[in-house]
Structures are given as structure tokens and as C-alpha cells.
């Protein structure tokens, strides 16, 4: 998979995130009601396979040390190929290159595969934070990024 930086306004990225949000609404019974609102301060990555944009994710600074990984998504037809793990690693590297030493993320309790990915990648469950505090379906994770020797 080729991983590329994309602008928040990229139409392929927006289409992918819109599909993600539709899938999340179906998974959670329409409880979250999220819509895609690109953040100008987020840095987006897209995963491309055979010329098709099939995965996406973003890194957004929470503070000088901490970044949040957002909008992780892989099209269903491309799942179970290790693409999400590749994208997650690339997002962590992007956060680290920007000076962040910790990454956080949020997912839904109704997404056990995503939770399994994050746990297997070294993330630890933390209390919900920020905009997720009042969402009973949110589960949050954090990972300290390794410091090079």
C-alpha cells in the first residue's frame, strides 16, 4: 500500500470519510450522528492500492506532547490484509515527526476489531477525554511513542 499525505479538502479523502461515517452510524444504530468536518490543523494520510484510495487516517495535535489519531478507516473489501496496521504505524510516525511523544485515539465499544488492533499495537485503555466524555459508546486508548536510542 502506498501511503500519501492528503489535504483535508481532498475529494477522495472526503468520500472515504463519508463512507466511514455511514458505516459507523449503521454499526452504532445511529447513536453518534457524526458527520465529516475536516480540521484544517489535522494532517491526513490516505492509503492507495492499485490507484484506488482505500484507507485513511489523520493526526491532530491535542497539545505539544500529545496527538490524536482520527478517522482511521479501511474499505471493507481491503480489510484483513494488514493495511490498518500499516496506516496506524504511518500515523504514529507522522505524530512523532511533529514532536509528539504520546498518541491517543477514540473508537466505539461496538468495534471489537478496531479495539483488538489498537491493543495489539501497544495501546492502553484510558479514561474517555475531551469531546468523548459524554458518549457512553466511546472507548479511548493511548500509546507512548518510543524514543530513538
PDB file of C-alpha atoms in Angstrom:
ATOM      1  CA  UNK A   1       0.000   0.000   0.000  1.00  0.00           C
ATOM      2  CA  UNK A   2       1.261   3.456  -0.904  1.00  0.00           C
ATOM      3  CA  UNK A   3       0.617   5.988   1.868  1.00  0.00           C
ATOM      4  CA  UNK A   4       0.250   9.618   0.785  1.00  0.00           C
ATOM      5  CA  UNK A   5      -0.359  12.907   2.563  1.00  0.00           C
ATOM      6  CA  UNK A   6      -3.631  14.498   1.512  1.00  0.00           C
ATOM      7  CA  UNK A   7      -5.234  17.881   2.045  1.00  0.00           C
ATOM      8  CA  UNK A   8      -8.312  17.955   4.293  1.00  0.00           C
ATOM      9  CA  UNK A   9     -10.322  19.069   1.248  1.00  0.00           C
ATOM     10  CA  UNK A  10      -9.203  16.183  -1.000  1.00  0.00           C
ATOM     11  CA  UNK A  11     -12.403  14.767  -2.616  1.00  0.00           C
ATOM     12  CA  UNK A  12     -11.249  11.126  -2.416  1.00  0.00           C
ATOM     13  CA  UNK A  13     -10.460  11.551   1.271  1.00  0.00           C
ATOM     14  CA  UNK A  14     -13.825  13.227   1.917  1.00  0.00           C
ATOM     15  CA  UNK A  15     -15.649  10.399   0.120  1.00  0.00           C
ATOM     16  CA  UNK A  16     -13.820   7.787   2.168  1.00  0.00           C
ATOM     17  CA  UNK A  17     -14.576   9.527   5.472  1.00  0.00           C
ATOM     18  CA  UNK A  18     -18.226   9.975   4.479  1.00  0.00           C
ATOM     19  CA  UNK A  19     -18.401   6.225   3.838  1.00  0.00           C
ATOM     20  CA  UNK A  20     -16.743   5.624   7.218  1.00  0.00           C
ATOM     21  CA  UNK A  21     -19.302   7.801   8.992  1.00  0.00           C
ATOM     22  CA  UNK A  22     -22.193   5.998   7.267  1.00  0.00           C
ATOM     23  CA  UNK A  23     -20.741   2.634   8.317  1.00  0.00           C
ATOM     24  CA  UNK A  24     -20.300   3.857  11.914  1.00  0.00           C
ATOM     25  CA  UNK A  25     -23.919   5.064  12.066  1.00  0.00           C
ATOM     26  CA  UNK A  26     -25.064   1.629  10.909  1.00  0.00           C
ATOM     27  CA  UNK A  27     -22.812  -0.095  13.477  1.00  0.00           C
ATOM     28  CA  UNK A  28     -23.928   2.032  16.400  1.00  0.00           C
ATOM     29  CA  UNK A  29     -27.598   2.216  15.457  1.00  0.00           C
ATOM     30  CA  UNK A  30     -27.336   5.893  14.554  1.00  0.00           C
ATOM     31  CA  UNK A  31     -26.370   6.888  18.074  1.00  0.00           C
ATOM     32  CA  UNK A  32     -23.324   9.018  17.344  1.00  0.00           C
ATOM     33  CA  UNK A  33     -24.681  11.051  14.455  1.00  0.00           C
ATOM     34  CA  UNK A  34     -21.160  12.052  13.381  1.00  0.00           C
ATOM     35  CA  UNK A  35     -20.525  13.870  10.131  1.00  0.00           C
ATOM     36  CA  UNK A  36     -17.245  14.638   8.411  1.00  0.00           C
ATOM     37  CA  UNK A  37     -15.944  18.026   9.434  1.00  0.00           C
ATOM     38  CA  UNK A  38     -12.357  18.336   8.189  1.00  0.00           C
ATOM     39  CA  UNK A  39      -9.989  20.040  10.592  1.00  0.00           C
ATOM     40  CA  UNK A  40      -7.547  22.392   8.926  1.00  0.00           C
ATOM     41  CA  UNK A  41      -4.977  21.593  11.630  1.00  0.00           C
ATOM     42  CA  UNK A  42      -5.180  17.817  11.116  1.00  0.00           C
ATOM     43  CA  UNK A  43      -2.711  16.057   8.834  1.00  0.00           C
ATOM     44  CA  UNK A  44      -4.386  13.389   6.711  1.00  0.00           C
ATOM     45  CA  UNK A  45      -2.917  10.258   5.196  1.00  0.00           C
ATOM     46  CA  UNK A  46      -4.513   8.116   2.523  1.00  0.00           C
ATOM     47  CA  UNK A  47      -3.686   4.527   1.649  1.00  0.00           C
ATOM     48  CA  UNK A  48      -3.697   3.730  -2.063  1.00  0.00           C
ATOM     49  CA  UNK A  49      -3.814   0.247  -3.585  1.00  0.00           C
ATOM     50  CA  UNK A  50      -3.698  -0.152  -7.374  1.00  0.00           C
ATOM     51  CA  UNK A  51      -4.527   3.537  -7.822  1.00  0.00           C
ATOM     52  CA  UNK A  52      -7.593   3.412  -5.554  1.00  0.00           C
ATOM     53  CA  UNK A  53      -7.829   5.286  -2.244  1.00  0.00           C
ATOM     54  CA  UNK A  54      -8.828   2.533   0.188  1.00  0.00           C
ATOM     55  CA  UNK A  55      -7.746   3.747   3.637  1.00  0.00           C
ATOM     56  CA  UNK A  56      -7.409   6.972   5.568  1.00  0.00           C
ATOM     57  CA  UNK A  57      -6.483   8.459   8.895  1.00  0.00           C
ATOM     58  CA  UNK A  58      -5.399  11.732  10.427  1.00  0.00           C
ATOM     59  CA  UNK A  59      -3.230  13.131  13.193  1.00  0.00           C
ATOM     60  CA  UNK A  60      -4.351  16.195  15.112  1.00  0.00           C
ATOM     61  CA  UNK A  61      -2.390  17.890  17.882  1.00  0.00           C
ATOM     62  CA  UNK A  62      -4.068  17.949  21.294  1.00  0.00           C
ATOM     63  CA  UNK A  63      -1.105  19.761  22.878  1.00  0.00           C
ATOM     64  CA  UNK A  64       2.663  19.998  22.354  1.00  0.00           C
ATOM     65  CA  UNK A  65       3.284  16.416  23.519  1.00  0.00           C
ATOM     66  CA  UNK A  66       0.049  14.643  22.587  1.00  0.00           C
ATOM     67  CA  UNK A  67      -1.581  13.976  19.228  1.00  0.00           C
ATOM     68  CA  UNK A  68      -4.879  12.279  18.473  1.00  0.00           C
ATOM     69  CA  UNK A  69      -5.300   9.747  15.695  1.00  0.00           C
ATOM     70  CA  UNK A  70      -8.609  10.331  13.952  1.00  0.00           C
ATOM     71  CA  UNK A  71     -10.633   8.964  11.038  1.00  0.00           C
ATOM     72  CA  UNK A  72      -8.894   5.572  10.791  1.00  0.00           C
ATOM     73  CA  UNK A  73     -10.746   3.637   8.124  1.00  0.00           C
ATOM     74  CA  UNK A  74     -10.153   0.868   5.585  1.00  0.00           C
ATOM     75  CA  UNK A  75     -12.728  -0.009   2.932  1.00  0.00           C
ATOM     76  CA  UNK A  76     -14.380  -3.370   3.761  1.00  0.00           C
ATOM     77  CA  UNK A  77     -13.085  -5.106   0.610  1.00  0.00           C
ATOM     78  CA  UNK A  78      -9.491  -4.311   1.676  1.00  0.00           C
ATOM     79  CA  UNK A  79      -9.680  -5.388   5.309  1.00  0.00           C
ATOM     80  CA  UNK A  80      -7.759  -8.292   6.855  1.00  0.00           C
ATOM     81  CA  UNK A  81      -4.676  -7.509   4.725  1.00  0.00           C
ATOM     82  CA  UNK A  82      -2.709  -5.588   7.365  1.00  0.00           C
ATOM     83  CA  UNK A  83      -3.474  -2.192   5.811  1.00  0.00           C
ATOM     84  CA  UNK A  84      -4.905  -0.709   9.018  1.00  0.00           C
ATOM     85  CA  UNK A  85      -1.743  -1.653  10.916  1.00  0.00           C
ATOM     86  CA  UNK A  86       0.438  -0.084   8.178  1.00  0.00           C
ATOM     87  CA  UNK A  87      -1.645   3.082   8.286  1.00  0.00           C
ATOM     88  CA  UNK A  88      -1.572   3.204  12.093  1.00  0.00           C
ATOM     89  CA  UNK A  89       2.231   2.934  12.040  1.00  0.00           C
ATOM     90  CA  UNK A  90       2.456   5.728   9.464  1.00  0.00           C
ATOM     91  CA  UNK A  91       0.179   7.945  11.581  1.00  0.00           C
ATOM     92  CA  UNK A  92       2.314   7.299  14.664  1.00  0.00           C
ATOM     93  CA  UNK A  93       5.436   8.206  12.664  1.00  0.00           C
ATOM     94  CA  UNK A  94       3.771  11.408  11.465  1.00  0.00           C
ATOM     95  CA  UNK A  95       2.886  12.328  15.061  1.00  0.00           C
ATOM     96  CA  UNK A  96       6.444  11.592  16.204  1.00  0.00           C
ATOM     97  CA  UNK A  97       7.963  13.645  13.360  1.00  0.00           C
ATOM     98  CA  UNK A  98       5.821  16.547  14.557  1.00  0.00           C
ATOM     99  CA  UNK A  99       7.332  16.311  18.045  1.00  0.00           C
ATOM    100  CA  UNK A 100       4.589  14.371  19.811  1.00  0.00           C
ATOM    101  CA  UNK A 101       5.610  11.740  22.351  1.00  0.00           C
ATOM    102  CA  UNK A 102       2.132  10.341  23.013  1.00  0.00           C
ATOM    103  CA  UNK A 103      -0.775   9.440  20.750  1.00  0.00           C
ATOM    104  CA  UNK A 104      -4.379   8.961  21.779  1.00  0.00           C
ATOM    105  CA  UNK A 105      -7.429   7.769  19.931  1.00  0.00           C
ATOM    106  CA  UNK A 106     -11.108   7.035  20.387  1.00  0.00           C
ATOM    107  CA  UNK A 107     -13.218   4.247  18.965  1.00  0.00           C
ATOM    108  CA  UNK A 108     -16.615   2.723  19.667  1.00  0.00           C
ATOM    109  CA  UNK A 109     -17.260  -0.123  22.084  1.00  0.00           C
ATOM    110  CA  UNK A 110     -19.171  -1.739  19.186  1.00  0.00           C
ATOM    111  CA  UNK A 111     -15.963  -2.059  17.097  1.00  0.00           C
ATOM    112  CA  UNK A 112     -14.123  -5.051  18.615  1.00  0.00           C
ATOM    113  CA  UNK A 113     -11.810  -5.486  15.615  1.00  0.00           C
ATOM    114  CA  UNK A 114     -10.573  -1.894  15.944  1.00  0.00           C
ATOM    115  CA  UNK A 115     -10.105  -2.346  19.694  1.00  0.00           C
ATOM    116  CA  UNK A 116      -8.115  -5.524  19.039  1.00  0.00           C
ATOM    117  CA  UNK A 117      -5.891  -3.702  16.548  1.00  0.00           C
ATOM    118  CA  UNK A 118      -5.114  -0.901  18.988  1.00  0.00           C
ATOM    119  CA  UNK A 119      -4.404  -3.264  21.885  1.00  0.00           C
ATOM    120  CA  UNK A 120      -2.142  -5.439  19.718  1.00  0.00           C
ATOM    121  CA  UNK A 121      -0.272  -2.299  18.589  1.00  0.00           C
ATOM    122  CA  UNK A 122       0.615  -1.393  22.175  1.00  0.00           C
ATOM    123  CA  UNK A 123      -2.190   0.992  23.074  1.00  0.00           C
ATOM    124  CA  UNK A 124      -3.557   1.015  26.606  1.00  0.00           C
ATOM    125  CA  UNK A 125      -7.114   1.845  27.554  1.00  0.00           C
ATOM    126  CA  UNK A 126      -7.502   5.236  29.253  1.00  0.00           C
ATOM    127  CA  UNK A 127     -10.485   7.201  30.588  1.00  0.00           C
ATOM    128  CA  UNK A 128     -12.511   8.962  27.909  1.00  0.00           C
ATOM    129  CA  UNK A 129     -11.357  12.527  27.292  1.00  0.00           C
ATOM    130  CA  UNK A 130     -12.368  15.738  25.570  1.00  0.00           C
ATOM    131  CA  UNK A 131     -15.363  15.588  23.267  1.00  0.00           C
ATOM    132  CA  UNK A 132     -15.908  11.890  24.064  1.00  0.00           C
ATOM    133  CA  UNK A 133     -16.633  12.278  27.799  1.00  0.00           C
ATOM    134  CA  UNK A 134     -20.410  12.279  27.399  1.00  0.00           C
ATOM    135  CA  UNK A 135     -20.541   9.468  24.840  1.00  0.00           C
ATOM    136  CA  UNK A 136     -21.283   6.154  26.589  1.00  0.00           C
ATOM    137  CA  UNK A 137     -20.167   4.239  23.475  1.00  0.00           C
ATOM    138  CA  UNK A 138     -16.660   5.736  23.349  1.00  0.00           C
ATOM    139  CA  UNK A 139     -13.546   3.910  24.477  1.00  0.00           C
ATOM    140  CA  UNK A 140     -10.179   5.678  24.428  1.00  0.00           C
ATOM    141  CA  UNK A 141      -6.600   4.489  24.159  1.00  0.00           C
ATOM    142  CA  UNK A 142      -3.119   5.944  24.499  1.00  0.00           C
ATOM    143  CA  UNK A 143       0.395   4.957  23.475  1.00  0.00           C
ATOM    144  CA  UNK A 144       3.755   6.460  24.365  1.00  0.00           C
ATOM    145  CA  UNK A 145       5.893   6.677  21.258  1.00  0.00           C
ATOM    146  CA  UNK A 146       9.333   5.109  21.587  1.00  0.00           C
ATOM    147  CA  UNK A 147      12.255   7.476  21.816  1.00  0.00           C
ATOM    148  CA  UNK A 148      15.084   6.505  19.452  1.00  0.00           C
ATOM    149  CA  UNK A 149      18.277   5.279  21.160  1.00  0.00           C
TER     150      UNK A 149
END
